[in-house]
Amino acid sequence: MTALTALLLLAVFVAGGSALKLPASYTRCNPGDEPCIMQAVTNTFRNFKDGLPALGLASLDPLRIDAMDIVQGDGPVTVVLNFKNVDIYGFKDVIVKKAKGFTDAPNVMEMNLVLPVTSLVGKYKINGKVLILPIQGEGASNMTMVNCDFSMKWNGRLEKHSNGKEYYKMNKIKATLDTTRFYMQLTNLFNGDKVLGDNMNQFLNDNWEDILKELKPAIIGSFTNIFRAIISNVFENVPYNELFLPSS
């Protein structure tokens, strides 16, 4: 799956630490310059998709997530879906549609990314019910979305630390996710029963819209937690004004 991404602000804040030197190919912007910041996000996903260890930047494509849980307990879909050692592919082709609020006096910030194709590939374990059918299995998975549109909006404020520098502290965050197609492929369903497994995968893909509708709140919640951790780590370790061009 995406969104998400990933990631969102690592593209802007590739520095990874105030004592580290930015590469010559990194694009820094003036605060509030949305077109420049959007291009900086795009450039970073393109130029540093394999990561940049010297700056503490992990691979962006694929982006590794050690664990992610999707728990949906109400409605037609009631499942516990656990992922481990998952790689998310597709961020190198990201299309940046919005980057608002990155001003010299930040409060509310927004970021909107569209990924033409993004896939979540890794180990899974599932147990529960999908629409009218029970589902159970553990093995390899591939969940792919086409035209994945992921948006985040959060508020925060600058806080001065003991070193005299100001850092941005993130508070509440909201996210949305949409896609034009959702594919699922789960191996070893029903203890390896090929007939039942093939039928379930066909059922999942034939009914993807209904299934995604039910899973979307849990998926968004899981990805929001991941992205919050990534973004907060950057903000907490890099003084805010050092993320941009020096003021004239």
JSON list of C-alpha atoms in Angstrom, two decimals:
[
{"chain": "A", "resi": 1, "resn": "MET", "atom": "CA", "xyz": [0.00, 0.00, 0.00]},
{"chain": "A", "resi": 2, "resn": "THR", "atom": "CA", "xyz": [1.02, 3.45, 0.00]},
{"chain": "A", "resi": 3, "resn": "ALA", "atom": "CA", "xyz": [0.35, 5.87, 1.63]},
{"chain": "A", "resi": 4, "resn": "LEU", "atom": "CA", "xyz": [2.46, 6.74, 2.90]},
{"chain": "A", "resi": 5, "resn": "THR", "atom": "CA", "xyz": [4.23, 7.09, 1.50]},
{"chain": "A", "resi": 6, "resn": "ALA", "atom": "CA", "xyz": [6.64, 8.16, 3.29]},
{"chain": "A", "resi": 7, "resn": "LEU", "atom": "CA", "xyz": [8.25, 10.04, 3.49]},
{"chain": "A", "resi": 8, "resn": "LEU", "atom": "CA", "xyz": [6.07, 13.02, 2.90]},
{"chain": "A", "resi": 9, "resn": "LEU", "atom": "CA", "xyz": [8.46, 15.44, 4.54]},
{"chain": "A", "resi": 10, "resn": "LEU", "atom": "CA", "xyz": [11.62, 13.42, 4.16]},
{"chain": "A", "resi": 11, "resn": "ALA", "atom": "CA", "xyz": [11.44, 14.64, 0.59]},
{"chain": "A", "resi": 12, "resn": "VAL", "atom": "CA", "xyz": [11.62, 18.22, 1.77]},
{"chain": "A", "resi": 13, "resn": "PHE", "atom": "CA", "xyz": [13.85, 17.65, 4.76]},
{"chain": "A", "resi": 14, "resn": "VAL", "atom": "CA", "xyz": [16.55, 15.38, 3.37]},
{"chain": "A", "resi": 15, "resn": "ALA", "atom": "CA", "xyz": [19.11, 17.06, 5.60]},
{"chain": "A", "resi": 16, "resn": "GLY", "atom": "CA", "xyz": [18.55, 14.61, 8.45]},
{"chain": "A", "resi": 17, "resn": "GLY", "atom": "CA", "xyz": [20.59, 16.73, 10.88]},
{"chain": "A", "resi": 18, "resn": "SER", "atom": "CA", "xyz": [21.90, 20.25, 11.24]},
{"chain": "A", "resi": 19, "resn": "ALA", "atom": "CA", "xyz": [25.56, 19.16, 11.46]},
{"chain": "A", "resi": 20, "resn": "LEU", "atom": "CA", "xyz": [25.44, 17.33, 8.14]},
{"chain": "A", "resi": 21, "resn": "LYS", "atom": "CA", "xyz": [26.24, 18.85, 4.77]},
{"chain": "A", "resi": 22, "resn": "LEU", "atom": "CA", "xyz": [23.55, 18.85, 2.13]},
{"chain": "A", "resi": 23, "resn": "PRO", "atom": "CA", "xyz": [24.47, 17.33, -1.23]},
{"chain": "A", "resi": 24, "resn": "ALA", "atom": "CA", "xyz": [24.86, 19.76, -4.11]},
{"chain": "A", "resi": 25, "resn": "SER", "atom": "CA", "xyz": [21.87, 18.21, -5.87]},
{"chain": "A", "resi": 26, "resn": "TYR", "atom": "CA", "xyz": [19.49, 18.95, -2.99]},
{"chain": "A", "resi": 27, "resn": "THR", "atom": "CA", "xyz": [17.00, 21.74, -3.66]},
{"chain": "A", "resi": 28, "resn": "ARG", "atom": "CA", "xyz": [16.46, 24.17, -0.80]},
{"chain": "A", "resi": 29, "resn": "CYS", "atom": "CA", "xyz": [13.67, 26.73, -0.96]},
{"chain": "A", "resi": 30, "resn": "ASN", "atom": "CA", "xyz": [12.51, 29.95, 0.59]},
{"chain": "A", "resi": 31, "resn": "PRO", "atom": "CA", "xyz": [9.84, 29.47, 3.25]},
{"chain": "A", "resi": 32, "resn": "GLY", "atom": "CA", "xyz": [6.37, 29.56, 1.71]},
{"chain": "A", "resi": 33, "resn": "ASP", "atom": "CA", "xyz": [7.58, 28.99, -1.86]},
{"chain": "A", "resi": 34, "resn": "GLU", "atom": "CA", "xyz": [5.13, 26.20, -2.69]},
{"chain": "A", "resi": 35, "resn": "PRO", "atom": "CA", "xyz": [6.24, 25.57, -6.31]},
{"chain": "A", "resi": 36, "resn": "CYS", "atom": "CA", "xyz": [9.87, 25.25, -5.18]},
{"chain": "A", "resi": 37, "resn": "ILE", "atom": "CA", "xyz": [8.97, 22.97, -2.25]},
{"chain": "A", "resi": 38, "resn": "MET", "atom": "CA", "xyz": [6.84, 20.77, -4.51]},
{"chain": "A", "resi": 39, "resn": "GLN", "atom": "CA", "xyz": [9.78, 20.46, -6.89]},
{"chain": "A", "resi": 40, "resn": "ALA", "atom": "CA", "xyz": [12.15, 19.73, -4.00]},
{"chain": "A", "resi": 41, "resn": "VAL", "atom": "CA", "xyz": [9.91, 16.87, -2.91]},
{"chain": "A", "resi": 42, "resn": "THR", "atom": "CA", "xyz": [9.85, 15.48, -6.45]},
{"chain": "A", "resi": 43, "resn": "ASN", "atom": "CA", "xyz": [13.61, 15.89, -6.89]},
{"chain": "A", "resi": 44, "resn": "THR", "atom": "CA", "xyz": [14.39, 14.09, -3.66]},
{"chain": "A", "resi": 45, "resn": "PHE", "atom": "CA", "xyz": [12.26, 11.06, -4.47]},
{"chain": "A", "resi": 46, "resn": "ARG", "atom": "CA", "xyz": [13.93, 10.90, -7.89]},
{"chain": "A", "resi": 47, "resn": "ASN", "atom": "CA", "xyz": [17.53, 11.63, -6.85]},
{"chain": "A", "resi": 48, "resn": "PHE", "atom": "CA", "xyz": [17.66, 9.82, -3.50]},
{"chain": "A", "resi": 49, "resn": "LYS", "atom": "CA", "xyz": [15.26, 6.91, -4.03]},
{"chain": "A", "resi": 50, "resn": "ASP", "atom": "CA", "xyz": [17.99, 4.49, -2.93]},
{"chain": "A", "resi": 51, "resn": "GLY", "atom": "CA", "xyz": [18.72, 6.53, 0.20]},
{"chain": "A", "resi": 52, "resn": "LEU", "atom": "CA", "xyz": [21.71, 8.56, 1.29]},
{"chain": "A", "resi": 53, "resn": "PRO", "atom": "CA", "xyz": [23.40, 6.95, 4.32]},
{"chain": "A", "resi": 54, "resn": "ALA", "atom": "CA", "xyz": [25.75, 9.91, 4.87]},
{"chain": "A", "resi": 55, "resn": "LEU", "atom": "CA", "xyz": [22.69, 12.01, 5.65]},
{"chain": "A", "resi": 56, "resn": "GLY", "atom": "CA", "xyz": [20.78, 9.34, 7.52]},
{"chain": "A", "resi": 57, "resn": "LEU", "atom": "CA", "xyz": [18.24, 9.03, 4.69]},
{"chain": "A", "resi": 58, "resn": "ALA", "atom": "CA", "xyz": [16.89, 5.49, 4.29]},
{"chain": "A", "resi": 59, "resn": "SER", "atom": "CA", "xyz": [15.66, 4.08, 1.00]},
{"chain": "A", "resi": 60, "resn": "LEU", "atom": "CA", "xyz": [12.52, 5.83, -0.23]},
{"chain": "A", "resi": 61, "resn": "ASP", "atom": "CA", "xyz": [11.74, 3.30, -2.96]},
{"chain": "A", "resi": 62, "resn": "PRO", "atom": "CA", "xyz": [11.27, 0.75, -1.65]},
{"chain": "A", "resi": 63, "resn": "LEU", "atom": "CA", "xyz": [10.41, 2.10, 1.76]},
{"chain": "A", "resi": 64, "resn": "ARG", "atom": "CA", "xyz": [10.80, -0.61, 4.43]},
{"chain": "A", "resi": 65, "resn": "ILE", "atom": "CA", "xyz": [8.24, -0.92, 7.22]},
{"chain": "A", "resi": 66, "resn": "ASP", "atom": "CA", "xyz": [9.05, -3.51, 9.86]},
{"chain": "A", "resi": 67, "resn": "ALA", "atom": "CA", "xyz": [5.47, -4.03, 10.97]},
{"chain": "A", "resi": 68, "resn": "MET", "atom": "CA", "xyz": [1.99, -2.69, 10.26]},
{"chain": "A", "resi": 69, "resn": "ASP", "atom": "CA", "xyz": [-1.39, -3.82, 11.55]},
{"chain": "A", "resi": 70, "resn": "ILE", "atom": "CA", "xyz": [-4.82, -3.23, 10.04]},
{"chain": "A", "resi": 71, "resn": "VAL", "atom": "CA", "xyz": [-7.61, -4.05, 12.45]},
{"chain": "A", "resi": 72, "resn": "GLN", "atom": "CA", "xyz": [-11.21, -3.67, 11.29]},
{"chain": "A", "resi": 73, "resn": "GLY", "atom": "CA", "xyz": [-13.76, -4.78, 13.85]},
{"chain": "A", "resi": 74, "resn": "ASP", "atom": "CA", "xyz": [-17.15, -3.63, 12.58]},
{"chain": "A", "resi": 75, "resn": "GLY", "atom": "CA", "xyz": [-19.32, -3.98, 9.50]},
{"chain": "A", "resi": 76, "resn": "PRO", "atom": "CA", "xyz": [-19.16, -6.36, 6.53]},
{"chain": "A", "resi": 77, "resn": "VAL", "atom": "CA", "xyz": [-15.38, -6.65, 6.82]},
{"chain": "A", "resi": 78, "resn": "THR", "atom": "CA", "xyz": [-14.03, -7.75, 10.22]},
{"chain": "A", "resi": 79, "resn": "VAL", "atom": "CA", "xyz": [-10.37, -8.73, 10.00]},
{"chain": "A", "resi": 80, "resn": "VAL", "atom": "CA", "xyz": [-7.07, -8.58, 11.80]},
{"chain": "A", "resi": 81, "resn": "LEU", "atom": "CA", "xyz": [-4.39, -8.15, 9.13]},
{"chain": "A", "resi": 82, "resn": "ASN", "atom": "CA", "xyz": [-0.75, -8.09, 10.26]},
{"chain": "A", "resi": 83, "resn": "PHE", "atom": "CA", "xyz": [2.18, -7.24, 8.00]},
{"chain": "A", "resi": 84, "resn": "LYS", "atom": "CA", "xyz": [5.88, -7.79, 8.68]},
{"chain": "A", "resi": 85, "resn": "ASN", "atom": "CA", "xyz": [8.99, -6.74, 6.76]},
{"chain": "A", "resi": 86, "resn": "VAL", "atom": "CA", "xyz": [6.95, -4.88, 4.17]},
{"chain": "A", "resi": 87, "resn": "ASP", "atom": "CA", "xyz": [8.43, -2.94, 1.25]},
{"chain": "A", "resi": 88, "resn": "ILE", "atom": "CA", "xyz": [6.42, -0.11, -0.32]},
{"chain": "A", "resi": 89, "resn": "TYR", "atom": "CA", "xyz": [7.25, 0.58, -3.97]},
{"chain": "A", "resi": 90, "resn": "GLY", "atom": "CA", "xyz": [6.29, 3.51, -6.18]},
{"chain": "A", "resi": 91, "resn": "PHE", "atom": "CA", "xyz": [7.52, 6.69, -4.50]},
{"chain": "A", "resi": 92, "resn": "LYS", "atom": "CA", "xyz": [10.17, 7.36, -7.16]},
{"chain": "A", "resi": 93, "resn": "ASP", "atom": "CA", "xyz": [7.31, 8.22, -9.52]},
{"chain": "A", "resi": 94, "resn": "VAL", "atom": "CA", "xyz": [5.44, 10.47, -7.08]},
{"chain": "A", "resi": 95, "resn": "ILE", "atom": "CA", "xyz": [3.46, 13.45, -8.35]},
{"chain": "A", "resi": 96, "resn": "VAL", "atom": "CA", "xyz": [3.36, 16.30, -5.83]},
{"chain": "A", "resi": 97, "resn": "LYS", "atom": "CA", "xyz": [0.11, 18.27, -5.98]},
{"chain": "A", "resi": 98, "resn": "LYS", "atom": "CA", "xyz": [0.30, 20.37, -2.82]},
{"chain": "A", "resi": 99, "resn": "ALA", "atom": "CA", "xyz": [2.81, 21.57, -0.21]},
{"chain": "A", "resi": 100, "resn": "LYS", "atom": "CA", "xyz": [1.26, 24.33, 1.86]},
{"chain": "A", "resi": 101, "resn": "GLY", "atom": "CA", "xyz": [2.13, 25.92, 5.19]},
{"chain": "A", "resi": 102, "resn": "PHE", "atom": "CA", "xyz": [5.93, 25.63, 5.05]},
{"chain": "A", "resi": 103, "resn": "THR", "atom": "CA", "xyz": [6.35, 29.29, 5.94]},
{"chain": "A", "resi": 104, "resn": "ASP", "atom": "CA", "xyz": [8.67, 31.20, 8.25]},
{"chain": "A", "resi": 105, "resn": "ALA", "atom": "CA", "xyz": [5.87, 31.18, 10.86]},
{"chain": "A", "resi": 106, "resn": "PRO", "atom": "CA", "xyz": [4.43, 27.66, 10.45]},
{"chain": "A", "resi": 107, "resn": "ASN", "atom": "CA", "xyz": [1.16, 26.49, 11.93]},
{"chain": "A", "resi": 108, "resn": "VAL", "atom": "CA", "xyz": [-1.05, 24.34, 9.68]},
{"chain": "A", "resi": 109, "resn": "MET", "atom": "CA", "xyz": [0.75, 22.31, 6.99]},
{"chain": "A", "resi": 110, "resn": "GLU", "atom": "CA", "xyz": [-0.60, 20.24, 4.11]},
{"chain": "A", "resi": 111, "resn": "MET", "atom": "CA", "xyz": [0.95, 17.74, 1.72]},
{"chain": "A", "resi": 112, "resn": "ASN", "atom": "CA", "xyz": [-0.72, 15.91, -1.17]},
{"chain": "A", "resi": 113, "resn": "LEU", "atom": "CA", "xyz": [1.01, 13.16, -3.16]},
{"chain": "A", "resi": 114, "resn": "VAL", "atom": "CA", "xyz": [-0.25, 11.01, -6.01]},
{"chain": "A", "resi": 115, "resn": "LEU", "atom": "CA", "xyz": [1.48, 7.74, -6.87]},
{"chain": "A", "resi": 116, "resn": "PRO", "atom": "CA", "xyz": [0.59, 6.30, -10.29]},
{"chain": "A", "resi": 117, "resn": "VAL", "atom": "CA", "xyz": [1.20, 2.75, -9.02]},
{"chain": "A", "resi": 118, "resn": "THR", "atom": "CA", "xyz": [2.19, 1.79, -5.50]},
{"chain": "A", "resi": 119, "resn": "SER", "atom": "CA", "xyz": [2.60, -1.71, -4.08]},
{"chain": "A", "resi": 120, "resn": "LEU", "atom": "CA", "xyz": [2.98, -3.08, -0.58]},
{"chain": "A", "resi": 121, "resn": "VAL", "atom": "CA", "xyz": [4.89, -6.36, -0.72]},
{"chain": "A", "resi": 122, "resn": "GLY", "atom": "CA", "xyz": [5.74, -8.51, 2.29]},
{"chain": "A", "resi": 123, "resn": "LYS", "atom": "CA", "xyz": [4.64, -11.15, 4.76]},
{"chain": "A", "resi": 124, "resn": "TYR", "atom": "CA", "xyz": [1.09, -11.13, 6.07]},
{"chain": "A", "resi": 125, "resn": "LYS", "atom": "CA", "xyz": [-1.21, -12.91, 8.50]},
{"chain": "A", "resi": 126, "resn": "ILE", "atom": "CA", "xyz": [-4.98, -12.52, 8.30]},
{"chain": "A", "resi": 127, "resn": "ASN", "atom": "CA", "xyz": [-7.97, -13.81, 10.23]},
{"chain": "A", "resi": 128, "resn": "GLY", "atom": "CA", "xyz": [-11.59, -12.72, 10.09]},
{"chain": "A", "resi": 129, "resn": "LYS", "atom": "CA", "xyz": [-14.47, -12.26, 7.67]},
{"chain": "A", "resi": 130, "resn": "VAL", "atom": "CA", "xyz": [-14.69, -10.44, 4.32]},
{"chain": "A", "resi": 131, "resn": "LEU", "atom": "CA", "xyz": [-18.27, -9.58, 3.39]},
{"chain": "A", "resi": 132, "resn": "ILE", "atom": "CA", "xyz": [-19.97, -12.99, 3.81]},
{"chain": "A", "resi": 133, "resn": "LEU", "atom": "CA", "xyz": [-16.88, -15.21, 3.67]},
{"chain": "A", "resi": 134, "resn": "PRO", "atom": "CA", "xyz": [-14.42, -16.27, 6.39]},
{"chain": "A", "resi": 135, "resn": "ILE", "atom": "CA", "xyz": [-10.75, -15.66, 5.59]},
{"chain": "A", "resi": 136, "resn": "GLN", "atom": "CA", "xyz": [-7.60, -17.06, 7.18]},
{"chain": "A", "resi": 137, "resn": "GLY", "atom": "CA", "xyz": [-4.02, -17.39, 6.06]},
{"chain": "A", "resi": 138, "resn": "GLU", "atom": "CA", "xyz": [-0.35, -16.54, 6.48]},
{"chain": "A", "resi": 139, "resn": "GLY", "atom": "CA", "xyz": [2.24, -16.08, 3.76]},
{"chain": "A", "resi": 140, "resn": "ALA", "atom": "CA", "xyz": [3.38, -13.57, 1.13]},
{"chain": "A", "resi": 141, "resn": "SER", "atom": "CA", "xyz": [1.21, -10.65, 0.03]},
{"chain": "A", "resi": 142, "resn": "ASN", "atom": "CA", "xyz": [1.04, -7.99, -2.66]},
{"chain": "A", "resi": 143, "resn": "MET", "atom": "CA", "xyz": [-1.41, -5.11, -2.28]},
{"chain": "A", "resi": 144, "resn": "THR", "atom": "CA", "xyz": [-1.30, -2.64, -5.17]},
{"chain": "A", "resi": 145, "resn": "MET", "atom": "CA", "xyz": [-3.14, 0.63, -5.73]},
{"chain": "A", "resi": 146, "resn": "VAL", "atom": "CA", "xyz": [-3.41, 2.61, -8.96]},
{"chain": "A", "resi": 147, "resn": "ASN", "atom": "CA", "xyz": [-3.54, 6.41, -8.84]},
{"chain": "A", "resi": 148, "resn": "CYS", "atom": "CA", "xyz": [-3.15, 6.47, -5.08]},
{"chain": "A", "resi": 149, "resn": "ASP", "atom": "CA", "xyz": [-3.98, 9.96, -3.83]},
{"chain": "A", "resi": 150, "resn": "PHE", "atom": "CA", "xyz": [-2.73, 10.52, -0.26]},
{"chain": "A", "resi": 151, "resn": "SER", "atom": "CA", "xyz": [-3.21, 13.80, 1.63]},
{"chain": "A", "resi": 152, "resn": "MET", "atom": "CA", "xyz": [-2.15, 14.86, 5.10]},
{"chain": "A", "resi": 153, "resn": "LYS", "atom": "CA", "xyz": [-2.95, 17.98, 7.09]},
{"chain": "A", "resi": 154, "resn": "TRP", "atom": "CA", "xyz": [-1.58, 18.78, 10.54]},
{"chain": "A", "resi": 155, "resn": "ASN", "atom": "CA", "xyz": [-1.01, 21.68, 12.90]},
{"chain": "A", "resi": 156, "resn": "GLY", "atom": "CA", "xyz": [1.85, 22.58, 15.17]},
{"chain": "A", "resi": 157, "resn": "ARG", "atom": "CA", "xyz": [4.08, 25.37, 16.41]},
{"chain": "A", "resi": 158, "resn": "LEU", "atom": "CA", "xyz": [7.70, 26.40, 16.79]},
{"chain": "A", "resi": 159, "resn": "GLU", "atom": "CA", "xyz": [9.33, 25.69, 20.14]},
{"chain": "A", "resi": 160, "resn": "LYS", "atom": "CA", "xyz": [12.70, 26.95, 21.30]},
{"chain": "A", "resi": 161, "resn": "HIS", "atom": "CA", "xyz": [15.06, 24.29, 22.66]},
{"chain": "A", "resi": 162, "resn": "SER", "atom": "CA", "xyz": [17.90, 24.62, 25.14]},
{"chain": "A", "resi": 163, "resn": "ASN", "atom": "CA", "xyz": [20.37, 25.21, 22.29]},
{"chain": "A", "resi": 164, "resn": "GLY", "atom": "CA", "xyz": [18.50, 28.42, 21.43]},
{"chain": "A", "resi": 165, "resn": "LYS", "atom": "CA", "xyz": [17.16, 27.08, 18.13]},
{"chain": "A", "resi": 166, "resn": "GLU", "atom": "CA", "xyz": [13.52, 26.63, 17.18]},
{"chain": "A", "resi": 167, "resn": "TYR", "atom": "CA", "xyz": [12.02, 23.28, 16.17]},
{"chain": "A", "resi": 168, "resn": "TYR", "atom": "CA", "xyz": [8.57, 22.57, 14.77]},
{"chain": "A", "resi": 169, "resn": "LYS", "atom": "CA", "xyz": [6.38, 20.44, 17.07]},
{"chain": "A", "resi": 170, "resn": "MET", "atom": "CA", "xyz": [3.59, 18.57, 15.30]},
{"chain": "A", "resi": 171, "resn": "ASN", "atom": "CA", "xyz": [0.21, 18.18, 17.01]},
{"chain": "A", "resi": 172, "resn": "LYS", "atom": "CA", "xyz": [-3.00, 16.83, 15.50]},
{"chain": "A", "resi": 173, "resn": "ILE", "atom": "CA", "xyz": [-2.89, 15.19, 12.09]},
{"chain": "A", "resi": 174, "resn": "LYS", "atom": "CA", "xyz": [-5.58, 14.09, 9.61]},
{"chain": "A", "resi": 175, "resn": "ALA", "atom": "CA", "xyz": [-5.19, 12.08, 6.42]},
{"chain": "A", "resi": 176, "resn": "THR", "atom": "CA", "xyz": [-7.24, 10.92, 3.44]},
{"chain": "A", "resi": 177, "resn": "LEU", "atom": "CA", "xyz": [-6.60, 8.25, 0.82]},
{"chain": "A", "resi": 178, "resn": "ASP", "atom": "CA", "xyz": [-8.27, 7.49, -2.52]},
{"chain": "A", "resi": 179, "resn": "THR", "atom": "CA", "xyz": [-7.44, 5.20, -5.41]},
{"chain": "A", "resi": 180, "resn": "THR", "atom": "CA", "xyz": [-8.95, 4.21, -8.77]},
{"chain": "A", "resi": 181, "resn": "ARG", "atom": "CA", "xyz": [-8.08, 0.51, -8.35]},
{"chain": "A", "resi": 182, "resn": "PHE", "atom": "CA", "xyz": [-7.08, -1.81, -5.53]},
{"chain": "A", "resi": 183, "resn": "TYR", "atom": "CA", "xyz": [-5.56, -5.27, -6.09]},
{"chain": "A", "resi": 184, "resn": "MET", "atom": "CA", "xyz": [-4.85, -7.96, -3.49]},
{"chain": "A", "resi": 185, "resn": "GLN", "atom": "CA", "xyz": [-2.88, -11.19, -3.82]},
{"chain": "A", "resi": 186, "resn": "LEU", "atom": "CA", "xyz": [-2.49, -13.34, -0.71]},
{"chain": "A", "resi": 187, "resn": "THR", "atom": "CA", "xyz": [-0.60, -16.63, -0.90]},
{"chain": "A", "resi": 188, "resn": "ASN", "atom": "CA", "xyz": [-1.16, -19.67, 1.32]},
{"chain": "A", "resi": 189, "resn": "LEU", "atom": "CA", "xyz": [-4.72, -18.84, 2.28]},
{"chain": "A", "resi": 190, "resn": "PHE", "atom": "CA", "xyz": [-6.65, -21.53, 4.15]},
{"chain": "A", "resi": 191, "resn": "ASN", "atom": "CA", "xyz": [-3.48, -23.49, 5.00]},
{"chain": "A", "resi": 192, "resn": "GLY", "atom": "CA", "xyz": [-2.40, -23.70, 1.37]},
{"chain": "A", "resi": 193, "resn": "ASP", "atom": "CA", "xyz": [-5.68, -24.95, -0.12]},
{"chain": "A", "resi": 194, "resn": "LYS", "atom": "CA", "xyz": [-5.18, -23.77, -3.72]},
{"chain": "A", "resi": 195, "resn": "VAL", "atom": "CA", "xyz": [-8.81, -23.91, -4.79]},
{"chain": "A", "resi": 196, "resn": "LEU", "atom": "CA", "xyz": [-10.08, -21.99, -1.76]},
{"chain": "A", "resi": 197, "resn": "GLY", "atom": "CA", "xyz": [-7.15, -19.56, -1.97]},
{"chain": "A", "resi": 198, "resn": "ASP", "atom": "CA", "xyz": [-7.62, -18.83, -5.67]},
{"chain": "A", "resi": 199, "resn": "ASN", "atom": "CA", "xyz": [-11.35, -18.33, -5.19]},
{"chain": "A", "resi": 200, "resn": "MET", "atom": "CA", "xyz": [-10.80, -15.96, -2.27]},
{"chain": "A", "resi": 201, "resn": "ASN", "atom": "CA", "xyz": [-8.24, -13.87, -4.19]},
{"chain": "A", "resi": 202, "resn": "GLN", "atom": "CA", "xyz": [-10.68, -13.66, -7.11]},
{"chain": "A", "resi": 203, "resn": "PHE", "atom": "CA", "xyz": [-13.45, -12.64, -4.73]},
{"chain": "A", "resi": 204, "resn": "LEU", "atom": "CA", "xyz": [-11.26, -9.96, -3.13]},
{"chain": "A", "resi": 205, "resn": "ASN", "atom": "CA", "xyz": [-10.39, -8.42, -6.48]},
{"chain": "A", "resi": 206, "resn": "ASP", "atom": "CA", "xyz": [-13.92, -8.64, -7.87]},
{"chain": "A", "resi": 207, "resn": "ASN", "atom": "CA", "xyz": [-15.25, -6.81, -4.80]},
{"chain": "A", "resi": 208, "resn": "TRP", "atom": "CA", "xyz": [-12.31, -4.44, -4.20]},
{"chain": "A", "resi": 209, "resn": "GLU", "atom": "CA", "xyz": [-14.43, -1.29, -3.94]},
{"chain": "A", "resi": 210, "resn": "ASP", "atom": "CA", "xyz": [-16.61, -2.64, -1.14]},
{"chain": "A", "resi": 211, "resn": "ILE", "atom": "CA", "xyz": [-13.62, -4.15, 0.67]},
{"chain": "A", "resi": 212, "resn": "LEU", "atom": "CA", "xyz": [-11.51, -1.00, 0.42]},
{"chain": "A", "resi": 213, "resn": "LYS", "atom": "CA", "xyz": [-14.41, 1.11, 1.67]},
{"chain": "A", "resi": 214, "resn": "GLU", "atom": "CA", "xyz": [-14.53, -0.96, 4.83]},
{"chain": "A", "resi": 215, "resn": "LEU", "atom": "CA", "xyz": [-10.75, -1.17, 5.30]},
{"chain": "A", "resi": 216, "resn": "LYS", "atom": "CA", "xyz": [-9.94, 2.44, 4.45]},
{"chain": "A", "resi": 217, "resn": "PRO", "atom": "CA", "xyz": [-10.29, 3.94, 7.98]},
{"chain": "A", "resi": 218, "resn": "ALA", "atom": "CA", "xyz": [-7.96, 1.29, 9.42]},
{"chain": "A", "resi": 219, "resn": "ILE", "atom": "CA", "xyz": [-5.49, 1.65, 6.53]},
{"chain": "A", "resi": 220, "resn": "ILE", "atom": "CA", "xyz": [-5.41, 5.44, 6.87]},
{"chain": "A", "resi": 221, "resn": "GLY", "atom": "CA", "xyz": [-4.92, 5.13, 10.62]},
{"chain": "A", "resi": 222, "resn": "SER", "atom": "CA", "xyz": [-1.99, 2.74, 10.22]},
{"chain": "A", "resi": 223, "resn": "PHE", "atom": "CA", "xyz": [-0.26, 4.86, 7.61]},
{"chain": "A", "resi": 224, "resn": "THR", "atom": "CA", "xyz": [-0.87, 8.06, 9.55]},
{"chain": "A", "resi": 225, "resn": "ASN", "atom": "CA", "xyz": [0.96, 6.57, 12.54]},
{"chain": "A", "resi": 226, "resn": "ILE", "atom": "CA", "xyz": [3.90, 5.63, 10.33]},
{"chain": "A", "resi": 227, "resn": "PHE", "atom": "CA", "xyz": [4.12, 9.02, 8.66]},
{"chain": "A", "resi": 228, "resn": "ARG", "atom": "CA", "xyz": [3.75, 10.86, 11.96]},
{"chain": "A", "resi": 229, "resn": "ALA", "atom": "CA", "xyz": [6.76, 9.01, 13.34]},
{"chain": "A", "resi": 230, "resn": "ILE", "atom": "CA", "xyz": [8.86, 9.83, 10.26]},
{"chain": "A", "resi": 231, "resn": "ILE", "atom": "CA", "xyz": [7.87, 13.49, 10.13]},
{"chain": "A", "resi": 232, "resn": "SER", "atom": "CA", "xyz": [8.21, 14.06, 13.86]},
{"chain": "A", "resi": 233, "resn": "ASN", "atom": "CA", "xyz": [11.67, 12.55, 13.83]},
{"chain": "A", "resi": 234, "resn": "VAL", "atom": "CA", "xyz": [12.78, 15.11, 11.24]},
{"chain": "A", "resi": 235, "resn": "PHE", "atom": "CA", "xyz": [11.19, 18.09, 12.98]},
{"chain": "A", "resi": 236, "resn": "GLU", "atom": "CA", "xyz": [12.58, 17.09, 16.36]},
{"chain": "A", "resi": 237, "resn": "ASN", "atom": "CA", "xyz": [16.16, 16.82, 15.10]},
{"chain": "A", "resi": 238, "resn": "VAL", "atom": "CA", "xyz": [16.53, 19.62, 12.54]},
{"chain": "A", "resi": 239, "resn": "PRO", "atom": "CA", "xyz": [16.10, 23.31, 13.47]},
{"chain": "A", "resi": 240, "resn": "TYR", "atom": "CA", "xyz": [13.24, 24.63, 11.38]},
{"chain": "A", "resi": 241, "resn": "ASN", "atom": "CA", "xyz": [15.09, 27.54, 9.75]},
{"chain": "A", "resi": 242, "resn": "GLU", "atom": "CA", "xyz": [17.88, 25.22, 8.61]},
{"chain": "A", "resi": 243, "resn": "LEU", "atom": "CA", "xyz": [15.42, 23.37, 6.37]},
{"chain": "A", "resi": 244, "resn": "PHE", "atom": "CA", "xyz": [15.25, 26.35, 4.02]},
{"chain": "A", "resi": 245, "resn": "LEU", "atom": "CA", "xyz": [17.47, 28.87, 2.25]},
{"chain": "A", "resi": 246, "resn": "PRO", "atom": "CA", "xyz": [19.09, 31.42, 4.57]},
{"chain": "A", "resi": 247, "resn": "SER", "atom": "CA", "xyz": [17.04, 34.60, 4.91]},
{"chain": "A", "resi": 248, "resn": "SER", "atom": "CA", "xyz": [18.48, 37.54, 3.05]}
]
